[in-house]
mmCIF file of C-alpha atoms and ligand atoms in Angstrom:
data_model
loop_
_atom_site.group_PDB
_atom_site.id
_atom_site.type_symbol
_atom_site.label_atom_id
_atom_site.label_comp_id
_atom_site.label_asym_id
_atom_site.label_seq_id
_atom_site.Cartn_x
_atom_site.Cartn_y
_atom_site.Cartn_z
ATOM 1 C CA MET A 23 -60.780 80.768 15.050
ATOM 2 C CA LYS A 24 -61.559 83.810 12.875
ATOM 3 C CA ILE A 25 -63.009 86.802 14.654
ATOM 4 C CA ASN A 26 -66.454 87.614 13.291
ATOM 5 C CA LEU A 27 -67.043 91.295 14.010
ATOM 6 C CA ALA A 28 -70.786 91.095 13.308
ATOM 7 C CA ASN A 29 -71.146 88.522 16.101
ATOM 8 C CA ILE A 30 -69.171 90.700 18.496
ATOM 9 C CA LYS A 31 -71.381 93.646 17.608
ATOM 10 C CA LYS A 32 -74.475 91.593 18.369
ATOM 11 C CA ALA A 33 -73.084 90.567 21.757
ATOM 12 C CA LYS A 34 -72.175 94.186 22.540
ATOM 13 C CA LYS A 35 -75.655 95.419 21.703
ATOM 14 C CA LEU A 36 -77.277 92.954 24.082
ATOM 15 C CA LEU A 37 -74.737 93.679 26.833
ATOM 16 C CA ASP A 38 -75.196 97.454 26.396
ATOM 17 C CA ASN A 39 -78.889 96.757 26.958
ATOM 18 C CA ARG A 40 -78.092 95.041 30.269
ATOM 19 C CA ASP A 41 -78.834 91.611 28.886
ATOM 20 C CA CYS A 42 -76.771 88.448 29.412
ATOM 21 C CA VAL A 43 -74.635 86.825 26.736
ATOM 22 C CA ALA A 44 -72.562 83.640 26.906
ATOM 23 C CA ILE A 45 -68.926 84.380 26.060
ATOM 24 C CA PRO A 46 -66.017 82.090 25.228
ATOM 25 C CA THR A 47 -62.932 82.086 27.405
ATOM 26 C CA GLU A 48 -59.863 79.878 27.270
ATOM 27 C CA THR A 49 -60.936 78.199 30.531
ATOM 28 C CA VAL A 50 -64.713 77.712 30.221
ATOM 29 C CA TYR A 51 -67.645 79.666 28.780
ATOM 30 C CA GLY A 52 -68.918 82.554 30.907
ATOM 31 C CA LEU A 53 -72.418 83.921 31.389
ATOM 32 C CA ALA A 54 -71.634 87.603 31.044
ATOM 33 C CA GLY A 55 -73.320 90.872 31.925
ATOM 34 C CA ASN A 56 -72.361 94.533 32.526
ATOM 35 C CA ALA A 57 -70.561 94.469 35.885
ATOM 36 C CA TYR A 58 -71.620 98.061 36.616
ATOM 37 C CA SER A 59 -75.301 97.248 36.265
ATOM 38 C CA ASP A 60 -77.393 95.782 39.112
ATOM 39 C CA GLN A 61 -80.001 94.747 36.591
ATOM 40 C CA ALA A 62 -77.570 92.774 34.441
ATOM 41 C CA CYS A 63 -75.963 91.113 37.480
ATOM 42 C CA LYS A 64 -79.364 90.140 38.896
ATOM 43 C CA LYS A 65 -80.162 88.454 35.585
ATOM 44 C CA ILE A 66 -76.982 86.380 35.790
ATOM 45 C CA PHE A 67 -77.881 85.058 39.267
ATOM 46 C CA LYS A 68 -81.410 84.278 38.171
ATOM 47 C CA LEU A 69 -80.450 82.449 34.980
ATOM 48 C CA LYS A 70 -77.812 80.376 36.726
ATOM 49 C CA LYS A 71 -79.977 79.715 39.773
ATOM 50 C CA ARG A 72 -76.968 80.834 41.751
ATOM 51 C CA PRO A 73 -77.250 81.686 45.452
ATOM 52 C CA LYS A 74 -76.830 85.436 45.799
ATOM 53 C CA TYR A 75 -74.137 85.189 48.474
ATOM 54 C CA ASN A 76 -71.749 83.732 45.876
ATOM 55 C CA PRO A 77 -69.910 86.670 44.229
ATOM 56 C CA LEU A 78 -69.023 86.917 40.535
ATOM 57 C CA ILE A 79 -65.616 87.222 38.859
ATOM 58 C CA ILE A 80 -65.146 90.482 36.951
ATOM 59 C CA HIS A 81 -63.453 90.253 33.527
ATOM 60 C CA TYR A 82 -61.270 93.054 32.136
ATOM 61 C CA TYR A 83 -59.285 93.588 28.948
ATOM 62 C CA ASP A 84 -56.220 94.827 30.780
ATOM 63 C CA ILE A 85 -54.924 96.655 33.825
ATOM 64 C CA LYS A 86 -55.784 100.081 32.346
ATOM 65 C CA LYS A 87 -59.431 99.151 32.197
ATOM 66 C CA LEU A 88 -59.390 98.303 35.912
ATOM 67 C CA LYS A 89 -59.366 102.031 36.596
ATOM 68 C CA ASN A 90 -59.877 102.254 40.316
ATOM 69 C CA ASP A 91 -62.107 99.259 40.958
ATOM 70 C CA CYS A 92 -59.654 97.630 43.366
ATOM 71 C CA LYS A 93 -56.421 98.186 45.260
ATOM 72 C CA LEU A 94 -53.422 96.643 43.549
ATOM 73 C CA ASN A 95 -50.194 95.504 45.197
ATOM 74 C CA LEU A 96 -46.706 94.263 44.306
ATOM 75 C CA ASN A 97 -47.636 90.579 44.156
ATOM 76 C CA PHE A 98 -50.441 91.448 41.773
ATOM 77 C CA TYR A 99 -48.108 93.394 39.454
ATOM 78 C CA LYS A 100 -45.594 90.540 39.410
ATOM 79 C CA LEU A 101 -48.200 87.945 38.497
ATOM 80 C CA TYR A 102 -50.098 90.178 36.087
ATOM 81 C CA LYS A 103 -46.947 90.902 34.114
ATOM 82 C CA ARG A 104 -46.092 87.240 33.621
ATOM 83 C CA LEU A 105 -49.448 85.471 33.523
ATOM 84 C CA CYS A 106 -52.060 87.793 32.058
ATOM 85 C CA PRO A 107 -54.099 87.503 29.995
ATOM 86 C CA GLY A 108 -54.529 83.920 31.185
ATOM 87 C CA PRO A 109 -56.342 81.353 33.321
ATOM 88 C CA VAL A 110 -55.909 83.009 36.714
ATOM 89 C CA THR A 111 -58.223 85.080 38.946
ATOM 90 C CA PHE A 112 -57.006 87.471 41.657
ATOM 91 C CA VAL A 113 -58.961 88.367 44.775
ATOM 92 C CA MET A 114 -58.168 91.988 45.718
ATOM 93 C CA ASN A 115 -59.539 94.673 48.037
ATOM 94 C CA LEU A 116 -62.431 96.545 46.458
ATOM 95 C CA ASN A 117 -62.175 100.317 46.248
ATOM 96 C CA LYS A 118 -65.047 102.106 47.955
ATOM 97 C CA ASN A 119 -65.669 104.365 44.964
ATOM 98 C CA SER A 120 -65.699 101.486 42.453
ATOM 99 C CA LYS A 121 -68.707 101.307 40.133
ATOM 100 C CA ILE A 122 -68.953 97.502 40.329
ATOM 101 C CA SER A 123 -72.500 96.419 41.167
ATOM 102 C CA LYS A 124 -72.998 95.395 44.798
ATOM 103 C CA ILE A 125 -75.082 92.524 43.481
ATOM 104 C CA ALA A 126 -71.973 91.123 41.756
ATOM 105 C CA THR A 127 -69.836 91.337 44.910
ATOM 106 C CA ASN A 128 -72.667 90.506 47.315
ATOM 107 C CA ASN A 129 -71.679 93.649 49.199
ATOM 108 C CA LYS A 130 -68.282 92.226 50.122
ATOM 109 C CA ASN A 131 -65.234 94.448 50.284
ATOM 110 C CA SER A 132 -63.193 92.181 48.024
ATOM 111 C CA LEU A 133 -63.220 91.797 44.258
ATOM 112 C CA ALA A 134 -62.255 88.816 42.076
ATOM 113 C CA ILE A 135 -60.681 89.990 38.800
ATOM 114 C CA ARG A 136 -59.561 88.147 35.700
ATOM 115 C CA PHE A 137 -58.091 88.977 32.276
ATOM 116 C CA PRO A 138 -59.260 86.262 29.880
ATOM 117 C CA LYS A 139 -57.100 85.311 26.910
ATOM 118 C CA HIS A 140 -59.643 84.177 24.324
ATOM 119 C CA PRO A 141 -59.215 86.541 21.314
ATOM 120 C CA ILE A 142 -62.956 86.911 20.662
ATOM 121 C CA THR A 143 -63.746 87.918 24.215
ATOM 122 C CA ARG A 144 -60.709 90.201 24.293
ATOM 123 C CA ASN A 145 -61.943 91.916 21.164
ATOM 124 C CA LEU A 146 -65.390 92.309 22.745
ATOM 125 C CA LEU A 147 -63.876 93.757 25.945
ATOM 126 C CA THR A 148 -62.029 96.482 24.018
ATOM 127 C CA LYS A 149 -65.379 97.690 22.673
ATOM 128 C CA LEU A 150 -67.185 97.956 26.019
ATOM 129 C CA ASN A 151 -66.945 100.797 28.493
ATOM 130 C CA TYR A 152 -67.628 98.500 31.420
ATOM 131 C CA PRO A 153 -66.075 95.210 32.602
ATOM 132 C CA LEU A 154 -67.993 91.919 32.414
ATOM 133 C CA ALA A 155 -69.240 90.000 35.405
ATOM 134 C CA ALA A 156 -69.241 86.355 34.378
ATOM 135 C CA PRO A 157 -69.603 83.119 36.274
ATOM 136 C CA SER A 158 -69.192 79.855 34.379
ATOM 137 C CA ALA A 159 -72.073 79.361 31.943
ATOM 138 C CA ASN A 160 -73.614 76.277 33.518
ATOM 139 C CA LEU A 161 -76.405 75.672 35.988
ATOM 140 C CA SER A 162 -75.283 76.052 39.611
ATOM 141 C CA THR A 163 -73.531 72.905 40.999
ATOM 142 C CA ARG A 164 -73.142 71.294 37.542
ATOM 143 C CA VAL A 165 -70.042 70.947 35.350
ATOM 144 C CA SER A 166 -68.949 73.994 33.373
ATOM 145 C CA ALA A 167 -69.553 74.466 29.660
ATOM 146 C CA VAL A 168 -66.580 74.331 27.307
ATOM 147 C CA SER A 169 -68.467 74.739 24.033
ATOM 148 C CA PRO A 170 -71.563 76.609 22.805
ATOM 149 C CA SER A 171 -73.548 73.345 22.668
ATOM 150 C CA HIS A 172 -72.966 72.800 26.412
ATOM 151 C CA VAL A 173 -74.292 76.274 27.162
ATOM 152 C CA LYS A 174 -77.372 75.466 25.095
ATOM 153 C CA GLU A 175 -77.808 72.162 26.947
ATOM 154 C CA ASP A 176 -78.062 73.991 30.283
ATOM 155 C CA PHE A 177 -79.987 77.124 29.324
ATOM 156 C CA GLY A 178 -81.852 76.435 26.082
ATOM 157 C CA LYS A 179 -83.505 79.587 24.818
ATOM 158 C CA LYS A 180 -83.178 81.396 28.142
ATOM 159 C CA ILE A 181 -79.921 82.953 26.969
ATOM 160 C CA LYS A 182 -80.464 85.368 24.104
ATOM 161 C CA TYR A 183 -77.067 84.899 22.519
ATOM 162 C CA ILE A 184 -74.006 82.672 22.698
ATOM 163 C CA LEU A 185 -70.884 84.210 21.228
ATOM 164 C CA ASN A 186 -69.233 81.265 19.508
ATOM 165 C CA GLY A 187 -65.527 80.881 20.207
ATOM 166 C CA GLY A 188 -65.195 77.146 19.575
ATOM 167 C CA LYS A 189 -64.035 74.731 22.253
ATOM 168 C CA SER A 190 -62.264 76.272 25.262
ATOM 169 C CA SER A 191 -58.568 75.507 24.951
ATOM 170 C CA ILE A 192 -57.879 74.860 28.656
ATOM 171 C CA GLY A 193 -61.208 73.361 29.670
ATOM 172 C CA VAL A 194 -61.184 73.881 33.448
ATOM 173 C CA GLU A 195 -61.932 77.093 35.375
ATOM 174 C CA SER A 196 -59.276 79.642 36.316
ATOM 175 C CA THR A 197 -56.987 79.199 39.310
ATOM 176 C CA ILE A 198 -58.059 81.631 42.062
ATOM 177 C CA ILE A 199 -55.475 83.315 44.270
ATOM 178 C CA ASP A 200 -56.250 85.673 47.126
ATOM 179 C CA LEU A 201 -53.618 88.438 47.100
ATOM 180 C CA ARG A 202 -55.053 90.660 49.817
ATOM 181 C CA LYS A 203 -52.588 89.459 52.431
ATOM 182 C CA LYS A 204 -50.180 86.554 52.177
ATOM 183 C CA PRO A 205 -50.984 84.907 48.815
ATOM 184 C CA LYS A 206 -53.357 82.000 49.210
ATOM 185 C CA ILE A 207 -54.804 79.653 46.580
ATOM 186 C CA LEU A 208 -58.608 79.458 46.873
ATOM 187 C CA ARG A 209 -59.306 77.239 43.876
ATOM 188 C CA LEU A 210 -57.077 75.013 41.764
ATOM 189 C CA GLY A 211 -57.619 75.608 38.077
ATOM 190 C CA GLY A 212 -56.226 76.010 34.598
ATOM 191 C CA LEU A 213 -52.945 77.570 35.733
ATOM 192 C CA ASP A 214 -50.474 75.217 37.402
ATOM 193 C CA ILE A 215 -49.772 76.738 40.836
ATOM 194 C CA LEU A 216 -46.087 75.887 40.455
ATOM 195 C CA LYS A 217 -45.885 78.816 38.022
ATOM 196 C CA ILE A 218 -47.241 81.169 40.688
ATOM 197 C CA LYS A 219 -44.781 79.833 43.249
ATOM 198 C CA LYS A 220 -41.880 80.364 40.841
ATOM 199 C CA ILE A 221 -42.832 83.948 40.051
ATOM 200 C CA LEU A 222 -43.470 84.981 43.656
ATOM 201 C CA LYS A 223 -40.535 82.867 44.854
ATOM 202 C CA MET A 224 -42.373 81.727 47.934
ATOM 203 C CA LYS A 225 -44.395 78.862 49.340
ATOM 204 C CA ILE A 226 -48.065 79.510 48.868
ATOM 205 C CA LYS A 227 -50.829 78.355 51.133
ATOM 206 C CA GLU A 228 -53.585 76.319 49.593
ATOM 207 C CA ASN A 229 -56.816 77.127 51.280
ATOM 208 C CA LEU A 230 -59.099 74.937 49.284
ATOM 209 C CA ASN A 231 -61.613 73.967 51.924
ATOM 210 C CA SER A 232 -62.006 77.104 53.951
ATOM 211 C CA LYS A 233 -65.192 77.538 55.900
ATOM 212 C CA LYS A 234 -64.555 81.223 56.408
ATOM 213 C CA ILE A 235 -64.587 82.512 52.851
ATOM 214 C CA TYR A 236 -67.394 81.282 50.750
ATOM 215 C CA VAL A 237 -66.038 79.917 47.505
ATOM 216 C CA PRO A 238 -68.420 77.298 46.168
ATOM 217 C CA GLY A 239 -65.612 75.892 44.117
ATOM 218 C CA GLN A 240 -64.826 74.756 47.678
ATOM 219 C CA SER A 241 -68.291 73.602 48.623
ATOM 220 C CA LYS A 242 -69.224 69.967 48.633
ATOM 221 C CA LEU A 243 -71.775 69.551 45.888
ATOM 222 C CA HIS A 244 -70.108 71.053 42.855
ATOM 223 C CA TYR A 245 -68.946 70.232 39.352
ATOM 224 C CA SER A 246 -71.408 67.366 39.367
ATOM 225 C CA PRO A 247 -72.289 65.559 36.153
ATOM 226 C CA GLY A 248 -75.454 64.364 37.928
ATOM 227 C CA LEU A 249 -74.249 60.771 38.355
ATOM 228 C CA PRO A 250 -72.494 59.016 41.243
ATOM 229 C CA ILE A 251 -68.713 58.835 40.836
ATOM 230 C CA ARG A 252 -66.339 56.219 42.270
ATOM 231 C CA LEU A 253 -62.721 57.403 42.465
ATOM 232 C CA ASN A 254 -59.435 55.481 42.070
ATOM 233 C CA ALA A 255 -61.216 52.459 40.628
ATOM 234 C CA LYS A 256 -58.960 49.480 39.956
ATOM 235 C CA LYS A 257 -61.586 47.616 37.941
ATOM 236 C CA ILE A 258 -64.493 48.949 35.957
ATOM 237 C CA LYS A 259 -67.740 47.056 36.047
ATOM 238 C CA ASP A 260 -69.647 46.460 32.822
ATOM 239 C CA ASN A 261 -72.619 48.504 33.950
ATOM 240 C CA GLU A 262 -70.651 51.630 34.858
ATOM 241 C CA ALA A 263 -68.956 54.191 32.642
ATOM 242 C CA GLY A 264 -65.175 54.070 33.007
ATOM 243 C CA LEU A 265 -63.508 57.466 32.990
ATOM 244 C CA ILE A 266 -59.955 56.627 31.992
ATOM 245 C CA PHE A 267 -56.975 58.952 31.904
ATOM 246 C CA LYS A 268 -55.000 57.427 29.054
ATOM 247 C CA LYS A 269 -56.260 55.577 26.032
ATOM 248 C CA GLY A 270 -54.982 52.002 26.107
ATOM 249 C CA LYS A 271 -55.148 49.027 23.806
ATOM 250 C CA LYS A 272 -58.185 47.577 25.515
ATOM 251 C CA LYS A 273 -61.372 48.924 23.950
ATOM 252 C CA LYS A 274 -64.715 48.546 25.629
ATOM 253 C CA ARG A 275 -67.963 50.309 24.910
ATOM 254 C CA ASN A 276 -68.185 51.610 28.487
ATOM 255 C CA PHE A 277 -64.684 53.175 28.419
ATOM 256 C CA PHE A 278 -64.397 56.948 28.020
ATOM 257 C CA TYR A 279 -60.922 58.429 27.626
ATOM 258 C CA LEU A 280 -59.547 61.782 28.778
ATOM 259 C CA SER A 281 -56.341 61.717 26.776
ATOM 260 C CA LYS A 282 -54.818 59.861 23.833
ATOM 261 C CA ASN A 283 -51.321 59.597 25.180
ATOM 262 C CA GLY A 284 -51.453 60.551 28.808
ATOM 263 C CA ASN A 285 -51.184 64.326 28.552
ATOM 264 C CA LEU A 286 -52.672 66.110 31.576
ATOM 265 C CA ASN A 287 -53.463 69.325 29.666
ATOM 266 C CA GLU A 288 -55.372 67.359 27.054
ATOM 267 C CA ALA A 289 -57.184 65.474 29.832
ATOM 268 C CA ALA A 290 -58.229 68.766 31.486
ATOM 269 C CA LYS A 291 -59.453 70.076 28.151
ATOM 270 C CA ASN A 292 -61.636 67.000 27.650
ATOM 271 C CA LEU A 293 -62.835 66.512 31.229
ATOM 272 C CA TYR A 294 -66.178 68.339 31.139
ATOM 273 C CA SER A 295 -67.134 67.250 27.602
ATOM 274 C CA VAL A 296 -66.528 63.619 28.521
ATOM 275 C CA LEU A 297 -68.537 63.954 31.748
ATOM 276 C CA ARG A 298 -71.403 65.518 29.787
ATOM 277 C CA LYS A 299 -71.156 62.739 27.196
ATOM 278 C CA ILE A 300 -71.388 60.073 29.908
ATOM 279 C CA LYS A 301 -74.405 61.799 31.428
ATOM 280 C CA LYS A 302 -76.144 61.530 28.044
ATOM 281 C CA SER A 303 -75.223 57.855 27.661
ATOM 282 C CA LYS A 304 -77.155 54.966 29.227
ATOM 283 C CA PHE A 305 -74.698 54.567 32.117
ATOM 284 C CA LYS A 306 -75.945 55.501 35.556
ATOM 285 C CA SER A 307 -72.648 55.708 37.416
ATOM 286 C CA ILE A 308 -68.998 56.542 36.760
ATOM 287 C CA ALA A 309 -65.797 54.829 37.876
ATOM 288 C CA VAL A 310 -62.590 56.845 37.525
ATOM 289 C CA THR A 311 -59.173 55.217 37.257
ATOM 290 C CA LYS A 312 -56.227 56.936 38.930
ATOM 291 C CA ILE A 313 -55.113 60.248 37.463
ATOM 292 C CA PRO A 314 -51.565 61.580 38.133
ATOM 293 C CA ASN A 315 -51.676 64.231 40.836
ATOM 294 C CA PHE A 316 -49.429 66.990 39.486
ATOM 295 C CA GLY A 317 -49.838 69.912 37.083
ATOM 296 C CA LEU A 318 -53.409 70.100 35.829
ATOM 297 C CA GLY A 319 -53.890 66.569 37.162
ATOM 298 C CA LYS A 320 -54.282 68.198 40.582
ATOM 299 C CA THR A 321 -57.125 70.306 39.226
ATOM 300 C CA ILE A 322 -58.796 67.315 37.550
ATOM 301 C CA ASN A 323 -58.600 65.305 40.780
ATOM 302 C CA ASP A 324 -59.987 68.249 42.769
ATOM 303 C CA ARG A 325 -63.002 68.532 40.438
ATOM 304 C CA LEU A 326 -63.678 64.790 40.400
ATOM 305 C CA LYS A 327 -63.414 64.583 44.174
ATOM 306 C CA LYS A 328 -65.986 67.348 44.539
ATOM 307 C CA ALA A 329 -68.197 65.792 41.871
ATOM 308 C CA SER A 330 -68.029 62.443 43.700
ATOM 309 C CA LYS A 331 -69.858 63.976 46.685
ATOM 310 C CA TYR A 332 -73.040 63.812 44.594
HETATM 311 O O1 LIG B 3 -62.401 80.394 34.506
HETATM 312 C C1 LIG B 3 -63.196 81.000 35.210
HETATM 313 O O2 LIG B 3 -62.866 81.520 36.289
HETATM 314 C C2 LIG B 3 -64.628 81.133 34.692
HETATM 315 C C3 LIG B 3 -64.609 81.985 33.431
HETATM 316 C C4 LIG B 3 -65.973 82.256 32.870
HETATM 317 O O3 LIG B 3 -63.919 83.175 33.682
HETATM 318 N N1 LIG B 3 -65.472 81.672 35.698
HETATM 319 C C5 LIG B 3 -65.851 80.988 36.812
HETATM 320 O O4 LIG B 3 -66.770 81.658 37.583
HETATM 321 O O5 LIG B 3 -65.443 79.876 37.073
HETATM 322 P P1 LIG B 3 -67.607 80.950 38.744
HETATM 323 O O6 LIG B 3 -68.531 82.011 39.211
HETATM 324 O O7 LIG B 3 -68.209 79.716 38.249
HETATM 325 O O8 LIG B 3 -66.562 80.683 39.848
HETATM 326 C C6 LIG B 3 -65.969 81.806 40.470
HETATM 327 C C7 LIG B 3 -65.540 81.515 41.862
HETATM 328 C C8 LIG B 3 -66.712 81.213 42.763
HETATM 329 O O9 LIG B 3 -66.392 80.032 43.460
HETATM 330 C C9 LIG B 3 -66.788 82.425 43.670
HETATM 331 O O10 LIG B 3 -67.235 82.104 44.950
HETATM 332 C C10 LIG B 3 -65.365 82.913 43.670
HETATM 333 O O11 LIG B 3 -64.919 82.690 42.372
HETATM 334 N N2 LIG B 3 -65.290 84.341 43.983
HETATM 335 C C11 LIG B 3 -65.839 85.369 43.323
HETATM 336 N N3 LIG B 3 -65.596 86.532 43.949
HETATM 337 C C12 LIG B 3 -64.850 86.230 45.034
HETATM 338 C C13 LIG B 3 -64.273 86.995 46.094
HETATM 339 N N4 LIG B 3 -64.403 88.311 46.154
HETATM 340 N N5 LIG B 3 -63.573 86.337 47.040
HETATM 341 C C14 LIG B 3 -63.413 85.010 46.994
HETATM 342 N N6 LIG B 3 -63.942 84.222 46.017
HETATM 343 C C15 LIG B 3 -64.647 84.822 45.056
HETATM 344 MG MG1 LIG B 4 -68.748 77.758 38.204
#
């Protein structure tokens, strides 16, 4: 997609004014504000109806722009070098003299940082003299937005501007890894954790249902399309929407496909759009057929499992 500098300028002006703007990232759209400003961060929580104890991810152009917001370590450098910019978020120790708003971190002494890859948002970040706090641009507990129209669906005119970056190329949120001590995965996401294991050359704990750290990606009601979901369905009833991994020969009007030829990356990219499409259809429940549980399939299954708690 071509970079329209006038649009980026418009987004910058609003952000400089401590307003919120929806921004495209390769994972999902973000609802962004100046991470140094309490006022901007408060607006994000209010718009999203997000509980204030749930901290925000801070988005940077690159490591230089991090300045001294958090304490870096060897594992961070190794992963940053190979994976950034990209669909991964690191939880680090916050530096006491960091300018990050305490509203964004909910006064915690840790900081979640990410370097998004989308060229439009990267261009925007080079022009700002502050990083962007940005949760996914959807209403709290619902599925994320992967296109400007999804953001509009959730927020209508409440958001002053959506910076259009087309459809997100990955389609599921970033993978979150806590690097403060022994590396630990907090949320599966758009980066296959095998890549992390290969780079760090170690086994990595998956702590996806911790009660200690509050990561709502881990909480029960989340990623919900607002309809009941039945997992691992063998048969799909006529009155339910079938969410099917791979397009087959059989065509039925209640079948919705995630991928044309059984590609897990394509399925992840389509997941949230298809769930939103089903929600808008006449079907009142969803039955999901089995989805392979490796690569991004693990992330898809994680999201659907959480959404099925609805
Ligand atoms: O792909 C993504 O990560 C997208 C795009 C916009 O960057 N953002 C996103 O943000 O998914 P959000 O707020 O919807 O999910 C961020 C998750 C939350 O579950 C939050 O609890 C967790 O990150 N988080 C934020 N700060 C944290 C911290 N200091 N320690 C542990 N978890 C943290
Ligand atoms: Mg979210």
